[in-house]
């Protein structure tokens, strides 16, 4: 079956620090990969996506590269802000015709001034 | 652009009471619709999805049910709530390989 594994949180960083949240996956076929962000008390928002190997998704200073050889999609940001404090979810959809998003368990990020 | 509404935003219900959560979408037609649950300290669990009116697929057997009486309306129900039903319920709309989430309903079963 399909699965997504994220690094365990919570992660606490100082403002302007470098962020990496690791994500690896197991899937049949050729999945599309996503990072979603959930701010406190809100629903999930799509942060970025990549649909094929070597694609780089980017948004709001965040980046992630689809690495088929290592089955990874690590999220990075060069300089985090307090407003980036949220829970981040890695997810995949396993190929054309699939309806189901498979999520990781989420990583809570807290950024302190 | 598409918008997802969920009602109510928060709900406190006693064990054994019925439940009805509503999700409506605007700005799109014939969407795939999904219900997810996020329990405290856990990830998201897909409960149901629907590809059209009256078409419901269940991912997890439990005391919840879903219905889609109209193209842009998706309802999550229960006849008798359990304590374990507490959580944050998210409705999502699917377009191609992307999903867009509503603001959620926080349910506390006491």
PDB file of N, CA, C and O in Angstrom, chain B residues 11-90:
ATOM      1  N   UNK B  11     -18.781  22.151  17.648  1.00  0.00           N
ATOM      2  CA  UNK B  11     -19.956  21.413  18.111  1.00  0.00           C
ATOM      3  C   UNK B  11     -19.572  20.589  19.327  1.00  0.00           C
ATOM      4  O   UNK B  11     -18.536  19.918  19.307  1.00  0.00           O
ATOM      5  N   UNK B  12     -20.400  20.652  20.364  1.00  0.00           N
ATOM      6  CA  UNK B  12     -20.218  19.814  21.541  1.00  0.00           C
ATOM      7  C   UNK B  12     -21.484  18.980  21.684  1.00  0.00           C
ATOM      8  O   UNK B  12     -22.588  19.520  21.789  1.00  0.00           O
ATOM      9  N   UNK B  13     -21.312  17.656  21.665  1.00  0.00           N
ATOM     10  CA  UNK B  13     -22.455  16.750  21.690  1.00  0.00           C
ATOM     11  C   UNK B  13     -22.240  15.656  22.727  1.00  0.00           C
ATOM     12  O   UNK B  13     -21.115  15.182  22.905  1.00  0.00           O
ATOM     13  N   UNK B  14     -23.301  15.213  23.396  1.00  0.00           N
ATOM     14  CA  UNK B  14     -23.139  14.099  24.336  1.00  0.00           C
ATOM     15  C   UNK B  14     -23.056  12.770  23.610  1.00  0.00           C
ATOM     16  O   UNK B  14     -23.528  12.607  22.474  1.00  0.00           O
ATOM     17  N   UNK B  15     -22.428  11.813  24.284  1.00  0.00           N
ATOM     18  CA  UNK B  15     -22.365  10.447  23.754  1.00  0.00           C
ATOM     19  C   UNK B  15     -23.774   9.929  23.495  1.00  0.00           C
ATOM     20  O   UNK B  15     -24.692  10.153  24.285  1.00  0.00           O
ATOM     21  N   UNK B  16     -23.949   9.262  22.365  1.00  0.00           N
ATOM     22  CA  UNK B  16     -25.240   8.685  22.026  1.00  0.00           C
ATOM     23  C   UNK B  16     -26.162   9.592  21.240  1.00  0.00           C
ATOM     24  O   UNK B  16     -27.209   9.144  20.756  1.00  0.00           O
ATOM     25  N   UNK B  17     -25.781  10.844  21.100  1.00  0.00           N
ATOM     26  CA  UNK B  17     -26.620  11.790  20.344  1.00  0.00           C
ATOM     27  C   UNK B  17     -26.328  11.674  18.850  1.00  0.00           C
ATOM     28  O   UNK B  17     -25.276  11.178  18.452  1.00  0.00           O
ATOM     29  N   UNK B  18     -27.254  12.158  18.005  1.00  0.00           N
ATOM     30  CA  UNK B  18     -27.001  12.106  16.562  1.00  0.00           C
ATOM     31  C   UNK B  18     -26.102  13.257  16.115  1.00  0.00           C
ATOM     32  O   UNK B  18     -25.864  14.211  16.849  1.00  0.00           O
ATOM     33  N   UNK B  19     -25.612  13.117  14.874  1.00  0.00           N
ATOM     34  CA  UNK B  19     -24.699  14.119  14.321  1.00  0.00           C
ATOM     35  C   UNK B  19     -25.044  14.399  12.867  1.00  0.00           C
ATOM     36  O   UNK B  19     -25.390  13.475  12.109  1.00  0.00           O
ATOM     37  N   UNK B  20     -24.935  15.657  12.498  1.00  0.00           N
ATOM     38  CA  UNK B  20     -25.040  16.025  11.087  1.00  0.00           C
ATOM     39  C   UNK B  20     -24.112  17.200  10.828  1.00  0.00           C
ATOM     40  O   UNK B  20     -24.293  18.275  11.382  1.00  0.00           O
ATOM     41  N   UNK B  21     -23.100  16.967  10.006  1.00  0.00           N
ATOM     42  CA  UNK B  21     -22.170  18.019   9.590  1.00  0.00           C
ATOM     43  C   UNK B  21     -22.376  18.261   8.103  1.00  0.00           C
ATOM     44  O   UNK B  21     -22.478  17.313   7.326  1.00  0.00           O
ATOM     45  N   UNK B  22     -22.380  19.517   7.740  1.00  0.00           N
ATOM     46  CA  UNK B  22     -22.661  19.853   6.349  1.00  0.00           C
ATOM     47  C   UNK B  22     -21.473  20.526   5.681  1.00  0.00           C
ATOM     48  O   UNK B  22     -20.780  21.334   6.284  1.00  0.00           O
ATOM     49  N   UNK B  23     -21.285  20.172   4.447  1.00  0.00           N
ATOM     50  CA  UNK B  23     -20.250  20.771   3.606  1.00  0.00           C
ATOM     51  C   UNK B  23     -20.906  21.197   2.298  1.00  0.00           C
ATOM     52  O   UNK B  23     -21.588  20.387   1.658  1.00  0.00           O
ATOM     53  N   UNK B  24     -20.719  22.448   1.916  1.00  0.00           N
ATOM     54  CA  UNK B  24     -21.214  22.912   0.616  1.00  0.00           C
ATOM     55  C   UNK B  24     -20.080  23.600  -0.125  1.00  0.00           C
ATOM     56  O   UNK B  24     -19.209  24.225   0.488  1.00  0.00           O
ATOM     57  N   UNK B  25     -20.101  23.466  -1.421  1.00  0.00           N
ATOM     58  CA  UNK B  25     -19.049  24.064  -2.234  1.00  0.00           C
ATOM     59  C   UNK B  25     -19.662  25.010  -3.254  1.00  0.00           C
ATOM     60  O   UNK B  25     -20.812  24.826  -3.680  1.00  0.00           O
ATOM     61  N   UNK B  26     -18.888  26.009  -3.622  1.00  0.00           N
ATOM     62  CA  UNK B  26     -19.303  26.989  -4.625  1.00  0.00           C
ATOM     63  C   UNK B  26     -18.211  27.142  -5.665  1.00  0.00           C
ATOM     64  O   UNK B  26     -17.038  26.864  -5.405  1.00  0.00           O
ATOM     65  N   UNK B  27     -18.614  27.585  -6.848  1.00  0.00           N
ATOM     66  CA  UNK B  27     -17.629  27.926  -7.870  1.00  0.00           C
ATOM     67  C   UNK B  27     -17.121  26.763  -8.674  1.00  0.00           C
ATOM     68  O   UNK B  27     -16.115  26.903  -9.394  1.00  0.00           O
ATOM     69  N   UNK B  28     -17.792  25.617  -8.570  1.00  0.00           N
ATOM     70  CA  UNK B  28     -17.375  24.447  -9.337  1.00  0.00           C
ATOM     71  C   UNK B  28     -18.580  23.529  -9.495  1.00  0.00           C
ATOM     72  O   UNK B  28     -19.572  23.659  -8.780  1.00  0.00           O
ATOM     73  N   UNK B  29     -18.484  22.592 -10.425  1.00  0.00           N
ATOM     74  CA  UNK B  29     -19.560  21.632 -10.596  1.00  0.00           C
ATOM     75  C   UNK B  29     -18.966  20.231 -10.725  1.00  0.00           C
ATOM     76  O   UNK B  29     -17.837  20.053 -11.177  1.00  0.00           O
ATOM     77  N   UNK B  30     -19.763  19.264 -10.281  1.00  0.00           N
ATOM     78  CA  UNK B  30     -19.385  17.853 -10.325  1.00  0.00           C
ATOM     79  C   UNK B  30     -18.013  17.587  -9.709  1.00  0.00           C
ATOM     80  O   UNK B  30     -17.178  16.890 -10.302  1.00  0.00           O
ATOM     81  N   UNK B  31     -17.758  18.132  -8.521  1.00  0.00           N
ATOM     82  CA  UNK B  31     -16.448  17.882  -7.901  1.00  0.00           C
ATOM     83  C   UNK B  31     -16.411  16.527  -7.211  1.00  0.00           C
ATOM     84  O   UNK B  31     -17.445  15.970  -6.849  1.00  0.00           O
ATOM     85  N   UNK B  32     -15.222  16.009  -7.000  1.00  0.00           N
ATOM     86  CA  UNK B  32     -15.035  14.926  -6.036  1.00  0.00           C
ATOM     87  C   UNK B  32     -15.029  15.566  -4.655  1.00  0.00           C
ATOM     88  O   UNK B  32     -14.380  16.591  -4.439  1.00  0.00           O
ATOM     89  N   UNK B  33     -15.740  14.958  -3.717  1.00  0.00           N
ATOM     90  CA  UNK B  33     -15.805  15.501  -2.358  1.00  0.00           C
ATOM     91  C   UNK B  33     -15.344  14.456  -1.353  1.00  0.00           C
ATOM     92  O   UNK B  33     -15.551  13.254  -1.565  1.00  0.00           O
ATOM     93  N   UNK B  34     -14.736  14.930  -0.273  1.00  0.00           N
ATOM     94  CA  UNK B  34     -14.111  14.044   0.706  1.00  0.00           C
ATOM     95  C   UNK B  34     -14.436  14.510   2.119  1.00  0.00           C
ATOM     96  O   UNK B  34     -14.544  15.705   2.388  1.00  0.00           O
ATOM     97  N   UNK B  35     -14.546  13.541   3.030  1.00  0.00           N
ATOM     98  CA  UNK B  35     -14.569  13.824   4.466  1.00  0.00           C
ATOM     99  C   UNK B  35     -13.330  13.189   5.098  1.00  0.00           C
ATOM    100  O   UNK B  35     -13.071  12.004   4.914  1.00  0.00           O
ATOM    101  N   UNK B  36     -12.592  14.017   5.850  1.00  0.00           N
ATOM    102  CA  UNK B  36     -11.445  13.555   6.615  1.00  0.00           C
ATOM    103  C   UNK B  36     -11.704  13.835   8.095  1.00  0.00           C
ATOM    104  O   UNK B  36     -12.411  14.768   8.460  1.00  0.00           O
ATOM    105  N   UNK B  37     -11.049  13.052   8.931  1.00  0.00           N
ATOM    106  CA  UNK B  37     -11.053  13.341  10.366  1.00  0.00           C
ATOM    107  C   UNK B  37      -9.606  13.439  10.844  1.00  0.00           C
ATOM    108  O   UNK B  37      -8.747  12.627  10.480  1.00  0.00           O
ATOM    109  N   UNK B  38      -9.385  14.415  11.709  1.00  0.00           N
ATOM    110  CA  UNK B  38      -8.086  14.625  12.314  1.00  0.00           C
ATOM    111  C   UNK B  38      -8.276  14.535  13.819  1.00  0.00           C
ATOM    112  O   UNK B  38      -8.841  15.433  14.438  1.00  0.00           O
ATOM    113  N   UNK B  39      -7.847  13.416  14.398  1.00  0.00           N
ATOM    114  CA  UNK B  39      -7.966  13.256  15.838  1.00  0.00           C
ATOM    115  C   UNK B  39      -6.764  13.914  16.503  1.00  0.00           C
ATOM    116  O   UNK B  39      -5.708  14.082  15.881  1.00  0.00           O
ATOM    117  N   UNK B  40      -6.916  14.267  17.766  1.00  0.00           N
ATOM    118  CA  UNK B  40      -5.871  14.981  18.502  1.00  0.00           C
ATOM    119  C   UNK B  40      -4.556  14.205  18.450  1.00  0.00           C
ATOM    120  O   UNK B  40      -4.520  13.026  18.780  1.00  0.00           O
ATOM    121  N   UNK B  41      -3.497  14.886  18.008  1.00  0.00           N
ATOM    122  CA  UNK B  41      -2.179  14.273  17.971  1.00  0.00           C
ATOM    123  C   UNK B  41      -1.979  13.243  16.879  1.00  0.00           C
ATOM    124  O   UNK B  41      -0.971  12.538  16.861  1.00  0.00           O
ATOM    125  N   UNK B  42      -2.920  13.161  15.961  1.00  0.00           N
ATOM    126  CA  UNK B  42      -2.821  12.171  14.895  1.00  0.00           C
ATOM    127  C   UNK B  42      -2.947  12.851  13.547  1.00  0.00           C
ATOM    128  O   UNK B  42      -3.302  14.000  13.426  1.00  0.00           O
ATOM    129  N   UNK B  43      -2.635  12.101  12.500  1.00  0.00           N
ATOM    130  CA  UNK B  43      -2.741  12.630  11.150  1.00  0.00           C
ATOM    131  C   UNK B  43      -4.162  12.612  10.653  1.00  0.00           C
ATOM    132  O   UNK B  43      -5.108  12.412  11.407  1.00  0.00           O
ATOM    133  N   UNK B  44      -4.307  12.828   9.352  1.00  0.00           N
ATOM    134  CA  UNK B  44      -5.629  12.859   8.745  1.00  0.00           C
ATOM    135  C   UNK B  44      -6.040  11.471   8.273  1.00  0.00           C
ATOM    136  O   UNK B  44      -5.258  10.750   7.674  1.00  0.00           O
ATOM    137  N   UNK B  45      -7.286  11.169   8.525  1.00  0.00           N
ATOM    138  CA  UNK B  45      -7.841   9.889   8.121  1.00  0.00           C
ATOM    139  C   UNK B  45      -8.981  10.137   7.146  1.00  0.00           C
ATOM    140  O   UNK B  45      -9.931  10.851   7.470  1.00  0.00           O
ATOM    141  N   UNK B  46      -8.897   9.550   5.964  1.00  0.00           N
ATOM    142  CA  UNK B  46      -9.989   9.671   5.000  1.00  0.00           C
ATOM    143  C   UNK B  46     -11.146   8.797   5.460  1.00  0.00           C
ATOM    144  O   UNK B  46     -10.977   7.604   5.713  1.00  0.00           O
ATOM    145  N   UNK B  47     -12.331   9.415   5.563  1.00  0.00           N
ATOM    146  CA  UNK B  47     -13.516   8.680   6.005  1.00  0.00           C
ATOM    147  C   UNK B  47     -14.377   8.255   4.809  1.00  0.00           C
ATOM    148  O   UNK B  47     -14.776   7.100   4.701  1.00  0.00           O
ATOM    149  N   UNK B  48     -14.710   9.223   3.957  1.00  0.00           N
ATOM    150  CA  UNK B  48     -15.585   8.974   2.815  1.00  0.00           C
ATOM    151  C   UNK B  48     -15.143   9.831   1.642  1.00  0.00           C
ATOM    152  O   UNK B  48     -14.587  10.906   1.817  1.00  0.00           O
ATOM    153  N   UNK B  49     -15.450   9.342   0.441  1.00  0.00           N
ATOM    154  CA  UNK B  49     -15.331  10.212  -0.716  1.00  0.00           C
ATOM    155  C   UNK B  49     -16.475   9.938  -1.673  1.00  0.00           C
ATOM    156  O   UNK B  49     -17.078   8.853  -1.647  1.00  0.00           O
ATOM    157  N   UNK B  50     -16.761  10.946  -2.496  1.00  0.00           N
ATOM    158  CA  UNK B  50     -17.899  10.867  -3.408  1.00  0.00           C
ATOM    159  C   UNK B  50     -17.516  11.460  -4.759  1.00  0.00           C
ATOM    160  O   UNK B  50     -16.971  12.555  -4.831  1.00  0.00           O
ATOM    161  N   UNK B  51     -17.830  10.728  -5.816  1.00  0.00           N
ATOM    162  CA  UNK B  51     -17.524  11.216  -7.164  1.00  0.00           C
ATOM    163  C   UNK B  51     -18.761  11.786  -7.846  1.00  0.00           C
ATOM    164  O   UNK B  51     -18.661  12.284  -8.971  1.00  0.00           O
ATOM    165  N   UNK B  52     -19.925  11.692  -7.184  1.00  0.00           N
ATOM    166  CA  UNK B  52     -21.136  12.239  -7.764  1.00  0.00           C
ATOM    167  C   UNK B  52     -22.320  12.070  -6.827  1.00  0.00           C
ATOM    168  O   UNK B  52     -22.212  11.431  -5.768  1.00  0.00           O
ATOM    169  N   UNK B  53     -23.451  12.641  -7.209  1.00  0.00           N
ATOM    170  CA  UNK B  53     -24.674  12.569  -6.390  1.00  0.00           C
ATOM    171  C   UNK B  53     -25.010  11.112  -6.088  1.00  0.00           C
ATOM    172  O   UNK B  53     -25.071  10.275  -6.990  1.00  0.00           O
ATOM    173  N   UNK B  54     -25.220  10.854  -4.808  1.00  0.00           N
ATOM    174  CA  UNK B  54     -25.619   9.517  -4.384  1.00  0.00           C
ATOM    175  C   UNK B  54     -24.522   8.473  -4.409  1.00  0.00           C
ATOM    176  O   UNK B  54     -24.758   7.315  -4.062  1.00  0.00           O
ATOM    177  N   UNK B  55     -23.306   8.863  -4.794  1.00  0.00           N
ATOM    178  CA  UNK B  55     -22.194   7.904  -4.875  1.00  0.00           C
ATOM    179  C   UNK B  55     -21.236   8.146  -3.723  1.00  0.00           C
ATOM    180  O   UNK B  55     -20.569   9.187  -3.678  1.00  0.00           O
ATOM    181  N   UNK B  56     -21.183   7.195  -2.793  1.00  0.00           N
ATOM    182  CA  UNK B  56     -20.365   7.328  -1.598  1.00  0.00           C
ATOM    183  C   UNK B  56     -19.477   6.101  -1.466  1.00  0.00           C
ATOM    184  O   UNK B  56     -19.962   4.969  -1.582  1.00  0.00           O
ATOM    185  N   UNK B  57     -18.202   6.332  -1.197  1.00  0.00           N
ATOM    186  CA  UNK B  57     -17.282   5.242  -0.888  1.00  0.00           C
ATOM    187  C   UNK B  57     -16.758   5.438   0.525  1.00  0.00           C
ATOM    188  O   UNK B  57     -16.362   6.549   0.891  1.00  0.00           O
ATOM    189  N   UNK B  58     -16.780   4.367   1.293  1.00  0.00           N
ATOM    190  CA  UNK B  58     -16.334   4.428   2.671  1.00  0.00           C
ATOM    191  C   UNK B  58     -14.953   3.811   2.786  1.00  0.00           C
ATOM    192  O   UNK B  58     -14.706   2.728   2.253  1.00  0.00           O
ATOM    193  N   UNK B  59     -14.068   4.522   3.466  1.00  0.00           N
ATOM    194  CA  UNK B  59     -12.706   4.031   3.633  1.00  0.00           C
ATOM    195  C   UNK B  59     -12.504   3.333   4.969  1.00  0.00           C
ATOM    196  O   UNK B  59     -11.656   2.464   5.088  1.00  0.00           O
ATOM    197  N   UNK B  60     -13.275   3.709   5.961  1.00  0.00           N
ATOM    198  CA  UNK B  60     -13.079   3.159   7.300  1.00  0.00           C
ATOM    199  C   UNK B  60     -14.439   2.752   7.862  1.00  0.00           C
ATOM    200  O   UNK B  60     -15.296   3.602   8.035  1.00  0.00           O
ATOM    201  N   UNK B  61     -14.639   1.478   8.175  1.00  0.00           N
ATOM    202  CA  UNK B  61     -15.928   1.056   8.746  1.00  0.00           C
ATOM    203  C   UNK B  61     -16.090   1.587  10.161  1.00  0.00           C
ATOM    204  O   UNK B  61     -15.211   1.453  10.975  1.00  0.00           O
ATOM    205  N   UNK B  62     -17.191   2.243  10.458  1.00  0.00           N
ATOM    206  CA  UNK B  62     -17.426   2.834  11.767  1.00  0.00           C
ATOM    207  C   UNK B  62     -18.868   3.272  11.839  1.00  0.00           C
ATOM    208  O   UNK B  62     -19.656   2.990  10.952  1.00  0.00           O
ATOM    209  N   UNK B  63     -19.214   4.005  12.875  1.00  0.00           N
ATOM    210  CA  UNK B  63     -20.608   4.386  13.062  1.00  0.00           C
ATOM    211  C   UNK B  63     -20.972   5.675  12.356  1.00  0.00           C
ATOM    212  O   UNK B  63     -21.987   6.285  12.658  1.00  0.00           O
ATOM    213  N   UNK B  64     -20.166   6.116  11.417  1.00  0.00           N
ATOM    214  CA  UNK B  64     -20.464   7.310  10.651  1.00  0.00           C
ATOM    215  C   UNK B  64     -20.977   6.933   9.269  1.00  0.00           C
ATOM    216  O   UNK B  64     -20.674   5.849   8.758  1.00  0.00           O
ATOM    217  N   UNK B  65     -21.720   7.838   8.662  1.00  0.00           N
ATOM    218  CA  UNK B  65     -22.183   7.652   7.292  1.00  0.00           C
ATOM    219  C   UNK B  65     -22.122   8.983   6.570  1.00  0.00           C
ATOM    220  O   UNK B  65     -21.985  10.040   7.203  1.00  0.00           O
ATOM    221  N   UNK B  66     -22.170   8.941   5.261  1.00  0.00           N
ATOM    222  CA  UNK B  66     -22.127  10.157   4.470  1.00  0.00           C
ATOM    223  C   UNK B  66     -23.181  10.088   3.380  1.00  0.00           C
ATOM    224  O   UNK B  66     -23.578   9.003   2.947  1.00  0.00           O
ATOM    225  N   UNK B  67     -23.623  11.250   2.955  1.00  0.00           N
ATOM    226  CA  UNK B  67     -24.586  11.324   1.861  1.00  0.00           C
ATOM    227  C   UNK B  67     -24.276  12.534   0.999  1.00  0.00           C
ATOM    228  O   UNK B  67     -23.685  13.520   1.464  1.00  0.00           O
ATOM    229  N   UNK B  68     -24.669  12.428  -0.250  1.00  0.00           N
ATOM    230  CA  UNK B  68     -24.487  13.537  -1.192  1.00  0.00           C
ATOM    231  C   UNK B  68     -25.804  13.744  -1.926  1.00  0.00           C
ATOM    232  O   UNK B  68     -26.014  13.219  -3.015  1.00  0.00           O
ATOM    233  N   UNK B  69     -26.685  14.516  -1.313  1.00  0.00           N
ATOM    234  CA  UNK B  69     -28.013  14.709  -1.912  1.00  0.00           C
ATOM    235  C   UNK B  69     -28.016  15.652  -3.108  1.00  0.00           C
ATOM    236  O   UNK B  69     -28.915  15.572  -3.950  1.00  0.00           O
ATOM    237  N   UNK B  70     -27.038  16.527  -3.170  1.00  0.00           N
ATOM    238  CA  UNK B  70     -26.915  17.462  -4.291  1.00  0.00           C
ATOM    239  C   UNK B  70     -25.463  17.506  -4.741  1.00  0.00           C
ATOM    240  O   UNK B  70     -24.562  17.106  -4.006  1.00  0.00           O
ATOM    241  N   UNK B  71     -25.244  18.022  -5.939  1.00  0.00           N
ATOM    242  CA  UNK B  71     -23.900  18.021  -6.520  1.00  0.00           C
ATOM    243  C   UNK B  71     -22.882  18.714  -5.629  1.00  0.00           C
ATOM    244  O   UNK B  71     -21.726  18.285  -5.548  1.00  0.00           O
ATOM    245  N   UNK B  72     -23.306  19.781  -4.955  1.00  0.00           N
ATOM    246  CA  UNK B  72     -22.358  20.590  -4.194  1.00  0.00           C
ATOM    247  C   UNK B  72     -22.591  20.507  -2.687  1.00  0.00           C
ATOM    248  O   UNK B  72     -22.195  21.399  -1.943  1.00  0.00           O
ATOM    249  N   UNK B  73     -23.214  19.424  -2.241  1.00  0.00           N
ATOM    250  CA  UNK B  73     -23.501  19.257  -0.824  1.00  0.00           C
ATOM    251  C   UNK B  73     -23.081  17.865  -0.386  1.00  0.00           C
ATOM    252  O   UNK B  73     -23.425  16.855  -1.013  1.00  0.00           O
ATOM    253  N   UNK B  74     -22.362  17.834   0.727  1.00  0.00           N
ATOM    254  CA  UNK B  74     -21.837  16.563   1.246  1.00  0.00           C
ATOM    255  C   UNK B  74     -22.100  16.574   2.743  1.00  0.00           C
ATOM    256  O   UNK B  74     -21.704  17.516   3.431  1.00  0.00           O
ATOM    257  N   UNK B  75     -22.767  15.550   3.248  1.00  0.00           N
ATOM    258  CA  UNK B  75     -23.190  15.524   4.646  1.00  0.00           C
ATOM    259  C   UNK B  75     -22.591  14.321   5.350  1.00  0.00           C
ATOM    260  O   UNK B  75     -22.587  13.215   4.812  1.00  0.00           O
ATOM    261  N   UNK B  76     -22.086  14.569   6.547  1.00  0.00           N
ATOM    262  CA  UNK B  76     -21.559  13.504   7.398  1.00  0.00           C
ATOM    263  C   UNK B  76     -22.510  13.329   8.569  1.00  0.00           C
ATOM    264  O   UNK B  76     -22.877  14.313   9.217  1.00  0.00           O
ATOM    265  N   UNK B  77     -22.894  12.081   8.845  1.00  0.00           N
ATOM    266  CA  UNK B  77     -23.899  11.834   9.867  1.00  0.00           C
ATOM    267  C   UNK B  77     -23.512  10.682  10.773  1.00  0.00           C
ATOM    268  O   UNK B  77     -22.666   9.856  10.436  1.00  0.00           O
ATOM    269  N   UNK B  78     -24.167  10.680  11.927  1.00  0.00           N
ATOM    270  CA  UNK B  78     -24.097   9.536  12.821  1.00  0.00           C
ATOM    271  C   UNK B  78     -25.413   9.438  13.575  1.00  0.00           C
ATOM    272  O   UNK B  78     -26.004  10.454  13.923  1.00  0.00           O
ATOM    273  N   UNK B  79     -25.845   8.217  13.850  1.00  0.00           N
ATOM    274  CA  UNK B  79     -27.067   8.035  14.638  1.00  0.00           C
ATOM    275  C   UNK B  79     -26.775   8.117  16.129  1.00  0.00           C
ATOM    276  O   UNK B  79     -27.585   8.595  16.920  1.00  0.00           O
ATOM    277  N   UNK B  80     -25.579   7.635  16.529  1.00  0.00           N
ATOM    278  CA  UNK B  80     -25.194   7.645  17.943  1.00  0.00           C
ATOM    279  C   UNK B  80     -23.700   7.897  18.053  1.00  0.00           C
ATOM    280  O   UNK B  80     -22.895   7.036  17.706  1.00  0.00           O
ATOM    281  N   UNK B  81     -23.338   9.049  18.574  1.00  0.00           N
ATOM    282  CA  UNK B  81     -21.929   9.409  18.680  1.00  0.00           C
ATOM    283  C   UNK B  81     -21.220   8.637  19.787  1.00  0.00           C
ATOM    284  O   UNK B  81     -21.798   8.329  20.841  1.00  0.00           O
ATOM    285  N   UNK B  82     -19.940   8.351  19.532  1.00  0.00           N
ATOM    286  CA  UNK B  82     -19.058   7.741  20.514  1.00  0.00           C
ATOM    287  C   UNK B  82     -18.028   8.773  20.958  1.00  0.00           C
ATOM    288  O   UNK B  82     -17.747   9.743  20.235  1.00  0.00           O
ATOM    289  N   UNK B  83     -17.433   8.553  22.120  1.00  0.00           N
ATOM    290  CA  UNK B  83     -16.366   9.452  22.574  1.00  0.00           C
ATOM    291  C   UNK B  83     -15.245   9.528  21.535  1.00  0.00           C
ATOM    292  O   UNK B  83     -14.660  10.591  21.313  1.00  0.00           O
ATOM    293  N   UNK B  84     -14.965   8.400  20.900  1.00  0.00           N
ATOM    294  CA  UNK B  84     -13.875   8.341  19.923  1.00  0.00           C
ATOM    295  C   UNK B  84     -14.170   9.112  18.642  1.00  0.00           C
ATOM    296  O   UNK B  84     -13.289   9.238  17.778  1.00  0.00           O
ATOM    297  N   UNK B  85     -15.379   9.623  18.496  1.00  0.00           N
ATOM    298  CA  UNK B  85     -15.704  10.426  17.322  1.00  0.00           C
ATOM    299  C   UNK B  85     -15.230  11.872  17.452  1.00  0.00           C
ATOM    300  O   UNK B  85     -15.288  12.638  16.481  1.00  0.00           O
ATOM    301  N   UNK B  86     -14.745  12.246  18.606  1.00  0.00           N
ATOM    302  CA  UNK B  86     -14.222  13.606  18.780  1.00  0.00           C
ATOM    303  C   UNK B  86     -13.060  13.843  17.823  1.00  0.00           C
ATOM    304  O   UNK B  86     -12.229  12.962  17.612  1.00  0.00           O
ATOM    305  N   UNK B  87     -13.012  15.047  17.280  1.00  0.00           N
ATOM    306  CA  UNK B  87     -11.928  15.383  16.368  1.00  0.00           C
ATOM    307  C   UNK B  87     -12.270  16.584  15.519  1.00  0.00           C
ATOM    308  O   UNK B  87     -13.293  17.242  15.719  1.00  0.00           O
ATOM    309  N   UNK B  88     -11.402  16.821  14.570  1.00  0.00           N
ATOM    310  CA  UNK B  88     -11.555  17.944  13.645  1.00  0.00           C
ATOM    311  C   UNK B  88     -11.920  17.340  12.295  1.00  0.00           C
ATOM    312  O   UNK B  88     -11.157  16.553  11.742  1.00  0.00           O
ATOM    313  N   UNK B  89     -13.102  17.698  11.795  1.00  0.00           N
ATOM    314  CA  UNK B  89     -13.615  17.098  10.564  1.00  0.00           C
ATOM    315  C   UNK B  89     -13.437  18.080   9.413  1.00  0.00           C
ATOM    316  O   UNK B  89     -13.898  19.231   9.470  1.00  0.00           O
ATOM    317  N   UNK B  90     -12.793  17.596   8.381  1.00  0.00           N
ATOM    318  CA  UNK B  90     -12.470  18.443   7.240  1.00  0.00           C
ATOM    319  C   UNK B  90     -13.146  17.909   5.986  1.00  0.00           C
ATOM    320  O   UNK B  90     -13.062  16.713   5.681  1.00  0.00           O
TER     321      UNK B  90
END
